[in-house]
Each structure stands twice: as structure tokens, then as C-alpha cells.
Short mmCIF file of C-alpha atoms in Angstrom, two decimals:
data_model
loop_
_atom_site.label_atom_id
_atom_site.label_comp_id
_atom_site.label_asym_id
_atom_site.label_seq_id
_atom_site.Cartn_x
_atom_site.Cartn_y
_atom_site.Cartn_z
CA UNK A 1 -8.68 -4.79 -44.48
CA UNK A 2 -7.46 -8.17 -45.66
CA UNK A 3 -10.45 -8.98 -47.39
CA UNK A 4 -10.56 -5.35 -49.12
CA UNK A 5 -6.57 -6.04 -50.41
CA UNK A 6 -7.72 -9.68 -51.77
CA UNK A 7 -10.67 -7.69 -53.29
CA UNK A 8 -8.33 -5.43 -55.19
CA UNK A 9 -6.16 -8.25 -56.96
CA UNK A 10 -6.61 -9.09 -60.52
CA UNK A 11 -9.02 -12.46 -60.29
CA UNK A 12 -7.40 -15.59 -59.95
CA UNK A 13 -3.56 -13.68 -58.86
CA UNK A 14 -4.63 -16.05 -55.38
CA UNK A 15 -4.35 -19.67 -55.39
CA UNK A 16 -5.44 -21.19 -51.97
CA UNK A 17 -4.95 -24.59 -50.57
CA UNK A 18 -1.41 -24.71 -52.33
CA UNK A 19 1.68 -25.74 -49.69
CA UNK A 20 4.92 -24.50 -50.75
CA UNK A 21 7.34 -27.55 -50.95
CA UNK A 22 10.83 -26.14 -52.24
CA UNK A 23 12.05 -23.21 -52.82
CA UNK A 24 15.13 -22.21 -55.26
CA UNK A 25 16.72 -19.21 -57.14
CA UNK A 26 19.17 -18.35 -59.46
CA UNK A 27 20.84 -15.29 -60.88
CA UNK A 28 17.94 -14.83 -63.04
CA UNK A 29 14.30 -16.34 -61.53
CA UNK A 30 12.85 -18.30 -58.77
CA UNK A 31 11.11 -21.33 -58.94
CA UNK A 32 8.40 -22.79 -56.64
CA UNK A 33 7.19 -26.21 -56.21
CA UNK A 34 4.51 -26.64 -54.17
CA UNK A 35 1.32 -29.17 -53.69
CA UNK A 36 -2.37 -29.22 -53.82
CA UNK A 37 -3.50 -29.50 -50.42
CA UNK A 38 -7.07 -31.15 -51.60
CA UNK A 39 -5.74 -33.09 -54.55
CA UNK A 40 -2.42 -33.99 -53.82
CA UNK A 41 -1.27 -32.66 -57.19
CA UNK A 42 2.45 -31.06 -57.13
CA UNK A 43 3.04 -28.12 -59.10
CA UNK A 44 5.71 -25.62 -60.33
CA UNK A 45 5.78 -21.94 -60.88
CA UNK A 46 8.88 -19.70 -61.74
CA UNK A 47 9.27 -15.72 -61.21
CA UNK A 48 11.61 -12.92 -61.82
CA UNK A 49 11.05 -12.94 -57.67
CA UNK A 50 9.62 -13.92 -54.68
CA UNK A 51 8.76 -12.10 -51.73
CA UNK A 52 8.00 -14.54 -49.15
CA UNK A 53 5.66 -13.89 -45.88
CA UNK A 54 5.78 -17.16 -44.32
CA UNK A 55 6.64 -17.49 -40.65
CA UNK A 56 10.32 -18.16 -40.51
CA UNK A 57 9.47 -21.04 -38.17
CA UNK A 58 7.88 -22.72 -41.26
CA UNK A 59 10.13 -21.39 -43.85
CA UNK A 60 13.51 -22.69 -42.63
CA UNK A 61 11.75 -26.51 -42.18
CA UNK A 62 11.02 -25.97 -46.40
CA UNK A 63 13.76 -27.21 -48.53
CA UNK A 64 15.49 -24.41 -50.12
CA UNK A 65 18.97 -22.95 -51.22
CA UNK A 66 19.08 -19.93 -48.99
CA UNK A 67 22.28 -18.74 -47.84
CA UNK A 68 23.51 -20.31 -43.88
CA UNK A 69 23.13 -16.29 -42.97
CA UNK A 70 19.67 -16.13 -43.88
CA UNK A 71 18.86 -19.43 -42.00
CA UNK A 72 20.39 -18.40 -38.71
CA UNK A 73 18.99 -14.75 -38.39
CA UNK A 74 15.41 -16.25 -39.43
CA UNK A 75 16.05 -18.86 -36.38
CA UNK A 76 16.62 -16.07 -34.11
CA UNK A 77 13.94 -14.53 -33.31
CA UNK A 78 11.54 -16.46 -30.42
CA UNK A 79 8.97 -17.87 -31.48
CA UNK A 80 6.20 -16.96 -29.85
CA UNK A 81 3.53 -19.29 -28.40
CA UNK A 82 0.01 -17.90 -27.94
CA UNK A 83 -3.17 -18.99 -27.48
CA UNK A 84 -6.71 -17.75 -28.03
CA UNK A 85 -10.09 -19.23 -26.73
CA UNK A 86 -13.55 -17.76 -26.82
CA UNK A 87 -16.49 -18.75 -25.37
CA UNK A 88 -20.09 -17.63 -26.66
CA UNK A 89 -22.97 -16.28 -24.40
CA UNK A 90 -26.47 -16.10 -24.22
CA UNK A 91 -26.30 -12.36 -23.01
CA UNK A 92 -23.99 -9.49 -22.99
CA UNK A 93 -24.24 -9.75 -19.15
CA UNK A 94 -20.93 -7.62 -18.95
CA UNK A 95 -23.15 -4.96 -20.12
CA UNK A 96 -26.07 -5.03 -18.47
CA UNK A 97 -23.95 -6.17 -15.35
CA UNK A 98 -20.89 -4.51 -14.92
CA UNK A 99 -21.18 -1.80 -17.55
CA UNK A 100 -17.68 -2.94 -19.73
CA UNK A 101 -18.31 -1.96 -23.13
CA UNK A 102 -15.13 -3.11 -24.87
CA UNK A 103 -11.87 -3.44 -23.66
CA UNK A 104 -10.42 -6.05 -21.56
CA UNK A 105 -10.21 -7.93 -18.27
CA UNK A 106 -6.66 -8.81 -16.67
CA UNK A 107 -6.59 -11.94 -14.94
CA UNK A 108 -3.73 -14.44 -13.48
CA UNK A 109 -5.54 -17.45 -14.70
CA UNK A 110 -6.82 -16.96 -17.68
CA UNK A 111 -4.63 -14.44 -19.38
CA UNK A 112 -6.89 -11.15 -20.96
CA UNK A 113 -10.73 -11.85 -21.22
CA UNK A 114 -11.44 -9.16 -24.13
CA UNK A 115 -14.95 -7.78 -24.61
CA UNK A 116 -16.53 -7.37 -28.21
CA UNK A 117 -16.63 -3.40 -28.87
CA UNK A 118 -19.09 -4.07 -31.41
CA UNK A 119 -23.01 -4.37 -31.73
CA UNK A 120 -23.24 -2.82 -27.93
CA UNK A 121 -26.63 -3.79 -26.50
CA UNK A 122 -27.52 -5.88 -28.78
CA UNK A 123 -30.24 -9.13 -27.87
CA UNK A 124 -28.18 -11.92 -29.32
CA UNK A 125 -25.71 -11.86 -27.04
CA UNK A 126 -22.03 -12.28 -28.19
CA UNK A 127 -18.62 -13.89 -27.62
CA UNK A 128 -15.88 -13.13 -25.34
CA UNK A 129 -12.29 -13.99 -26.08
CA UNK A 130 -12.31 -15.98 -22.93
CA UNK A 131 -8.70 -16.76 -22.85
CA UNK A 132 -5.51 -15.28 -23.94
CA UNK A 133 -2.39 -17.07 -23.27
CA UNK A 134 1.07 -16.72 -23.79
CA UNK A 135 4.33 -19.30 -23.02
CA UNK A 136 3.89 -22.05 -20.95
CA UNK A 137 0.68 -21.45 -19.91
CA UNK A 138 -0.28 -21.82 -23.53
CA UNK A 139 1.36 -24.71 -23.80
CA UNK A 140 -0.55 -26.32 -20.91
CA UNK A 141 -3.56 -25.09 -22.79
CA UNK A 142 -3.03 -26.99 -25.87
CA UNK A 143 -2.81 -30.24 -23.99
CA UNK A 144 -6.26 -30.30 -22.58
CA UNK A 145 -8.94 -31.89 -24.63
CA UNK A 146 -12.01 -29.39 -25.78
CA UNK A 147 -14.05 -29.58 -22.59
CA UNK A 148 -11.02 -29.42 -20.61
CA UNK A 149 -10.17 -25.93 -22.00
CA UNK A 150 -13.92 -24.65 -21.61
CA UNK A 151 -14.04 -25.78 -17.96
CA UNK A 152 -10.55 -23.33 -17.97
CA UNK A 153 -11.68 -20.84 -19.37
CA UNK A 154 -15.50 -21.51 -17.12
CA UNK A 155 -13.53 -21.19 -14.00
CA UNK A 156 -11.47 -18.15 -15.00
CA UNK A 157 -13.93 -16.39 -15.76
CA UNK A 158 -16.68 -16.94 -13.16
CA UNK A 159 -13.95 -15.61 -10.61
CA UNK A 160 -14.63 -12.14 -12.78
CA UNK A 161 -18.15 -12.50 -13.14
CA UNK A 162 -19.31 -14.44 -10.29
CA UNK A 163 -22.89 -15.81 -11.19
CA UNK A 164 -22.96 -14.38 -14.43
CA UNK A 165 -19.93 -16.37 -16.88
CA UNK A 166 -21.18 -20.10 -16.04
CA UNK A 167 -24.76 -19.03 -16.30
CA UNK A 168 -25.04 -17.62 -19.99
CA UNK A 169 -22.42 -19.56 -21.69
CA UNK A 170 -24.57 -21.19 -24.39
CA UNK A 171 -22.32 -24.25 -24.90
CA UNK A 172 -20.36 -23.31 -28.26
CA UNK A 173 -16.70 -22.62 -27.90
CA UNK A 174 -13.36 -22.37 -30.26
CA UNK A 175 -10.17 -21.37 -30.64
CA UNK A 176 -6.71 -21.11 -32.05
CA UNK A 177 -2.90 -22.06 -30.14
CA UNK A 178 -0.33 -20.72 -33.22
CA UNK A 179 2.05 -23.11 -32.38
CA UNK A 180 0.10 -26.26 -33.13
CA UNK A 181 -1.19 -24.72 -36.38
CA UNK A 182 0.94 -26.25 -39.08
CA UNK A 183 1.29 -23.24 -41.44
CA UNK A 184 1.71 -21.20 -38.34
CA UNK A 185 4.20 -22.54 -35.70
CA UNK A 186 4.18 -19.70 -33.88
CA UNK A 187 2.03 -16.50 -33.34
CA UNK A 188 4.99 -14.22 -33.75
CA UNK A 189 8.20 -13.65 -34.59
CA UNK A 190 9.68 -12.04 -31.08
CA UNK A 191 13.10 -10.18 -31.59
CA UNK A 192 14.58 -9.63 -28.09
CA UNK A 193 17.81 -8.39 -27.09
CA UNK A 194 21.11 -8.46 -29.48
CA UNK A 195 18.78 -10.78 -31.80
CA UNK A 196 17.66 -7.54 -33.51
CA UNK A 197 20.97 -7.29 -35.12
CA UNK A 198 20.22 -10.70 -37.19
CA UNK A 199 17.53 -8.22 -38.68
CA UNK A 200 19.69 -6.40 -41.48
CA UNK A 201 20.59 -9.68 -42.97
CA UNK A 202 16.67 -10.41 -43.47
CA UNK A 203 15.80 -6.91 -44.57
CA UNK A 204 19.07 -7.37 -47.38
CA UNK A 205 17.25 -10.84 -48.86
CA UNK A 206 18.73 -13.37 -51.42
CA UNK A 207 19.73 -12.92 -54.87
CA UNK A 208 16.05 -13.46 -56.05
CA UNK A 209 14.13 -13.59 -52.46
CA UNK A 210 12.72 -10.95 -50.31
CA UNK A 211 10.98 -11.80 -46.99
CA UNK A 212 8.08 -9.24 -45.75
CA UNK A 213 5.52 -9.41 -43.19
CA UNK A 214 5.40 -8.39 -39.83
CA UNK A 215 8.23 -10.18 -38.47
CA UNK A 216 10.62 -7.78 -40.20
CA UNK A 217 8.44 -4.79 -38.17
CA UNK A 218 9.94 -5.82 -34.65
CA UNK A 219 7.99 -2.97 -33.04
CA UNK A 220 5.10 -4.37 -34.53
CA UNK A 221 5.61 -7.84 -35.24
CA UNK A 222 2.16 -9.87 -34.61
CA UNK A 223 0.07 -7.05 -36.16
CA UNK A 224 -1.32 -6.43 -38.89
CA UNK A 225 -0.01 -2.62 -38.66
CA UNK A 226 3.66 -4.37 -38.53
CA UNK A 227 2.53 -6.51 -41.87
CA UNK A 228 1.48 -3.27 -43.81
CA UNK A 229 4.86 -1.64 -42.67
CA UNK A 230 6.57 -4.65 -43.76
CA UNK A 231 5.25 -4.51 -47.43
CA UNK A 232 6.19 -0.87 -47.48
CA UNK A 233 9.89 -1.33 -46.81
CA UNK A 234 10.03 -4.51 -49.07
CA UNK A 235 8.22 -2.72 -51.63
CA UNK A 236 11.07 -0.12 -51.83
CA UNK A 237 14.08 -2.89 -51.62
CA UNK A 238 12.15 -4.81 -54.97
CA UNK A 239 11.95 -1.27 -56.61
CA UNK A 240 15.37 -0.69 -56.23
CA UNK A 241 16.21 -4.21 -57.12
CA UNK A 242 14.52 -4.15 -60.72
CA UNK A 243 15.60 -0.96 -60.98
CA UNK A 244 19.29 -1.63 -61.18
CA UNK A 245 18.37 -4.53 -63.27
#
């Protein structure tokens, strides 16, 4: 889906590799400075207005003149700390084994182990998302060094697979922890409690700035169902902007 939106812009609307360094608005624009992340090179652009759908983790820590109102209800909601590890095997064992097609594997060591739904039977084998972690334990997770976190997930999983897991685990593993990633900071935006009432002050905006994206989709947030939602409601609050403009 995200490649089939990118496919739909106008060529060259994307810039990649650009990191947004400041941030400010006035009654009548918004203006962007921001770097090239191979080159170094700093940059401006300037807009009627910007709809903005990074994290609010990273957001806040740009410099920018956003209101004190918009600062606190976009430090409200959790961040969430996640991690994700897979592991890649010689043989869909799970299969041939245990008859899982899909779906997933609850475990108290090793979060969900999730099963690829896709190319079922097939002879090249295929990766499992080995580990999925959440709070501390994903915290503990991002300390260990590479081997460290395949002998974790190794262990996990054998206790599910007994015989199989260790055996057809061809050596090649990766993975993501959100709140390491720089651009990230967190998987999610988690609004829990009272927080949700910080969310009207979000959905309102600054004079030139909109924020979209999942985290204003609390029943969604951390999906790309929530991010679609998002655009929709943001969509309508620019429409109504320019048109009283």
C-alpha cells in the first residue's frame, strides 16, 4: 500500500534522506529547514502549510515555535517501546511439523513468534518473526549484542519447537527496537487513560501546522489502518482551513 501511494505522487513531490531541522510558521506560510543526510547540505523550503507525521517523540526534540499546548499534549501519550527480531530458516518445519500455516505463537519468553502466511509450502524455506517484545523486556533486548539476541530468540523458540527451531535456522538474522531508531523513538504513540483528552488540542493544530498519522487514531495508533484514518480526518481540517481562507 505504501509503495502504491508513493507510486501515485507527481515524480520528484518525495525527497528522501532530508532531516527536518526547524520548524516555524506565521500567519501566512511555514518554513522548513532541514539537512541532507548524505551531503550535509542544509536547506529551506516554505508552504502555505504543513502537515506533519513525525512521531511526537521526535518532533518536540526539533526546534520549533509551536504553542506550550501543543508541546505538552504531544508529550503525553507513552511512548511505546517495541521490538522485532526474525530469524531465517532452512525449512518451513512449522509446516511440515506442526501444521501452523500463519498466525502466531504466544510465548512468556520471547513475546509472539509470528508465522509467514505467505508462499505456504514453499522449498526455500522462510523467516519467522522470532521475537516480539514490548517494555522492559524490549529494553533488555536492545542491550544484547547480535549473537546475544539470536541465542534469545534460539532458546525461545526451541522450547516451541523442540528439535526443529535450532536445527534449520540458517544463520541470517535482523531486526528493528523503535526506540533506538533515531527517526523513530518509539513504535507508537500509546494514549492511556485521561491522556486522551490532550487529543483535541492535536487534532485543532497551529496556525499553519497540522499533525496526521496514526498517533491521532488512538484506536489504531501503530497501524497503518490508524495512519490512513489519520489522513482522512486531517484532510477535512486542511479543507476547511483553506476554505475559510
Amino acid at each position: 500500500i505504501s509503495f502504491a501511494l508513493r507510486d501515485a505522487l507527481p515524480r520528484g513531490a518525495l525527497k528522501l534522506n532530508k532531516e527536518v531541522t526547524k520548524i516555524s510558521q506565521s500567519e501566512n506560510g511555514v518554513s522548513i529547514n532541514y539537512k541532507d543526510t548524505m551531503s550535509g547540505a542544509e536547506m529551506t523550503t516554505t508552504g502555505d502549510y504543513l502537515i506533519s507525521t513525525i512521531p511526537y517523540a521526535v518532533v518536540t526534540e526539533i526546534e520549533n515555535d509551536f504553542s506550550a499546548d501543543i508541546i505538552d499534549a504531544m508529550k503525553t501519550p507513552a511512548p511505546s517501546e517495541v521490538a522485532k527480531f526474525g530469524l531465517q530458516m532452512k525449512s518451513r518445519f512449522w509446516e511440515v511439523e506442526d501444521m501452523i500455516y500463519g498466525g502466531v505463537s504466544t510465548t512468556s519468553v520471547a513475546g509472539n513468534i509470528a508465522y509467514p502466511s505467505a508462499d505456504l509450502h514453499g522449498t526455500n524455506g522462510g523467516v519467522l518473526l522470532a521475537s516480539y517484545l514490548f517494555g522492559g523486556r524490549s529494553n533488555n533486548f536492545s542491550a544484547m549484542n547480535m549473537d546475544e539476541k539470536i541465542e534469545y530468540a534460539l532458546s525461545a523458540g526451541e522450547l516451541v519447537h523442540p528439535g526443529q527451531y535450532r536445527k534449520n535456522f540458517n544463520g541470517k538474522a535482523a531486526g528493528i527496537i523503535w526506540q533506538d531508531e533515531k527517526y523513530n523513538k518509539s513504535g507508537w504513540s500509546s494514549w492511556r487513560g485521561d491522556s486522551i483528552k490532550k487529543l483535541p488540542t492535536i487534532l485543532k493544530g497551529e496556525k499553519r501546522v497540522l499533525f496526521s498519522g496514526d498517533c491521532i487514531s488512538p484506536r489504531l495508533s501503530g497501524w497503518m489502518a490508524g495512519a490512513i484514518e489519520g489522513a482522512w480526518i486531517t484532510i477535512a481540517e486542511l479543507d476547511k482551513r483553506v476554505g475559510m481562507g
